[in-house]
Short mmCIF file of C-alpha atoms in Angstrom, two decimals:
data_model
loop_
_atom_site.label_atom_id
_atom_site.label_comp_id
_atom_site.label_asym_id
_atom_site.label_seq_id
_atom_site.Cartn_x
_atom_site.Cartn_y
_atom_site.Cartn_z
CA MET A 1 -0.21 0.10 0.25
CA ILE A 2 1.27 3.15 -0.86
CA ALA A 3 1.10 6.21 1.62
CA PRO A 4 -1.01 9.25 0.59
CA THR A 5 0.58 12.32 -0.95
CA LEU A 6 0.34 15.30 1.69
CA THR A 7 -0.31 19.08 -0.01
CA ARG A 8 2.65 21.20 1.95
CA TYR A 9 -0.54 22.53 3.62
CA GLU A 10 -1.32 18.71 5.05
CA ASP A 11 2.09 18.28 5.89
CA ALA A 12 3.02 21.57 8.14
CA ILE A 13 -0.40 20.66 9.87
CA SER A 14 1.37 16.84 10.09
CA LYS A 15 4.09 18.56 11.91
CA ILE A 16 2.30 21.13 14.39
CA ILE A 17 0.17 18.18 15.71
CA GLU A 18 2.80 15.71 15.47
CA SER A 19 0.58 13.11 13.82
CA ASP A 20 1.38 11.46 10.31
CA SER A 21 -2.12 10.04 10.68
CA VAL A 22 -4.55 11.30 7.90
CA ALA A 23 -7.43 11.17 9.99
CA ASP A 24 -5.57 13.49 12.40
CA ILE A 25 -4.76 15.74 9.68
CA GLU A 26 -8.22 15.80 8.53
CA GLN A 27 -9.52 16.66 11.58
CA PHE A 28 -7.91 19.69 12.50
CA MET A 29 -7.88 21.20 8.82
CA GLU A 30 -11.92 20.92 9.67
CA GLU A 31 -11.32 22.57 12.73
CA LEU A 32 -9.21 25.21 11.14
CA THR A 33 -11.22 25.51 8.18
CA SER A 34 -14.42 26.72 10.75
CA TYR A 35 -12.16 29.83 11.70
CA GLY A 36 -11.55 30.55 8.10
CA ILE A 37 -7.70 28.86 7.63
CA THR A 38 -7.70 27.06 4.50
CA ASP A 39 -4.61 27.47 3.22
CA ILE A 40 -0.39 27.22 4.49
CA GLU A 41 -0.13 30.95 4.13
CA GLN A 42 -2.92 31.50 6.53
CA LEU A 43 -1.78 28.64 8.92
CA GLU A 44 1.92 30.09 9.16
CA ASP A 45 0.80 33.68 9.47
CA ALA A 46 -1.82 32.58 12.44
CA TYR A 47 -0.14 29.61 14.57
CA VAL A 48 1.01 30.65 17.61
CA GLY A 49 2.45 27.84 19.48
CA CYS A 50 0.82 24.58 21.54
CA TYR A 51 0.64 24.73 25.29
CA ARG A 52 -1.28 22.73 27.86
CA ASP A 53 -3.98 25.63 28.72
CA GLU A 54 -4.60 28.83 28.11
CA ALA A 55 -3.14 30.01 31.37
CA THR A 56 0.66 28.81 30.24
CA PHE A 57 -0.31 30.24 26.72
CA CYS A 58 -0.78 34.13 28.58
CA GLU A 59 2.24 34.02 30.74
CA ASP A 60 4.79 33.04 28.04
CA LEU A 61 3.03 35.68 25.37
CA MET A 62 2.97 38.48 28.37
CA SER A 63 6.96 37.36 29.30
CA ASP A 64 8.26 37.40 25.92
CA ILE A 65 5.82 40.85 25.27
CA TYR A 66 7.23 42.41 28.53
CA SER A 67 10.57 40.60 29.31
CA SER A 68 11.61 43.94 30.89
CA GLU A 69 8.38 44.30 32.83
CA MET A 70 7.74 41.49 33.96
CA ASP A 71 11.18 40.59 35.24
CA ALA A 72 11.24 43.74 37.01
CA LEU A 73 7.79 42.65 38.94
CA PRO A 74 8.18 41.27 43.10
CA THR A 75 8.20 37.65 42.84
CA TRP A 76 5.33 37.26 45.00
CA LEU A 77 3.10 39.81 42.33
CA HIS A 78 4.13 37.90 39.45
CA TYR A 79 3.15 34.52 41.47
CA ALA A 80 -0.62 36.07 42.19
CA ILE A 81 -1.51 36.93 38.67
CA ASP A 82 -4.46 35.14 37.33
CA TRP A 83 -3.05 34.23 33.88
CA GLU A 84 -6.43 32.46 33.16
CA LEU A 85 -8.25 35.09 33.76
CA VAL A 86 -6.18 36.95 31.29
CA TRP A 87 -7.04 34.89 28.62
CA HIS A 88 -10.74 35.11 29.49
CA GLN A 89 -10.95 39.03 29.87
CA SER A 90 -8.36 40.26 27.28
CA LEU A 91 -6.36 37.30 25.06
CA ARG A 92 -9.19 35.09 23.98
CA HIS A 93 -10.84 38.01 21.59
CA ASP A 94 -7.12 38.12 19.85
CA TYR A 95 -6.45 34.12 19.63
CA PHE A 96 -8.55 31.26 19.11
CA THR A 97 -7.31 28.02 20.32
CA VAL A 98 -8.16 24.53 18.70
CA TYR A 99 -7.95 21.47 21.47
CA PHE A 100 -6.46 18.47 19.78
CA ASP A 101 -5.77 15.62 21.32
CA SER A 102 -5.13 17.01 25.06
CA GLU A 103 -3.32 20.16 23.95
CA TYR A 104 -4.00 23.96 22.87
CA TYR A 105 -2.81 24.92 19.69
CA PHE A 106 -3.25 28.58 19.17
CA PHE A 107 -3.90 31.08 16.21
CA ASN A 108 -4.20 34.60 15.86
CA ASN A 109 -7.37 36.42 14.80
CA SER A 110 -5.79 38.60 12.34
CA PHE A 111 -3.86 36.36 10.14
#
């Protein structure tokens, strides 16, 4: 049996979800299509990363964007930030997630 040849778009999805399963790739593609992502250029523009939850994504994003400000915070204050609340109040409007195989894949809405 000859393995099916993947398009560049399907191959990129395969690498993101770390699966060679055609069924997995198609399922993920269907989810992306519902958000308007239908080709590799849109995928590359929108994909931000894979995280275990929204809180981890928010903390990483804010640490990247505001690294010096975050480093200047007292440790006790840094640990007092409710990162899940940051997601629900602010960032969920700019990003969307695809929950797949027990992980969250984050995409920027402005692709």
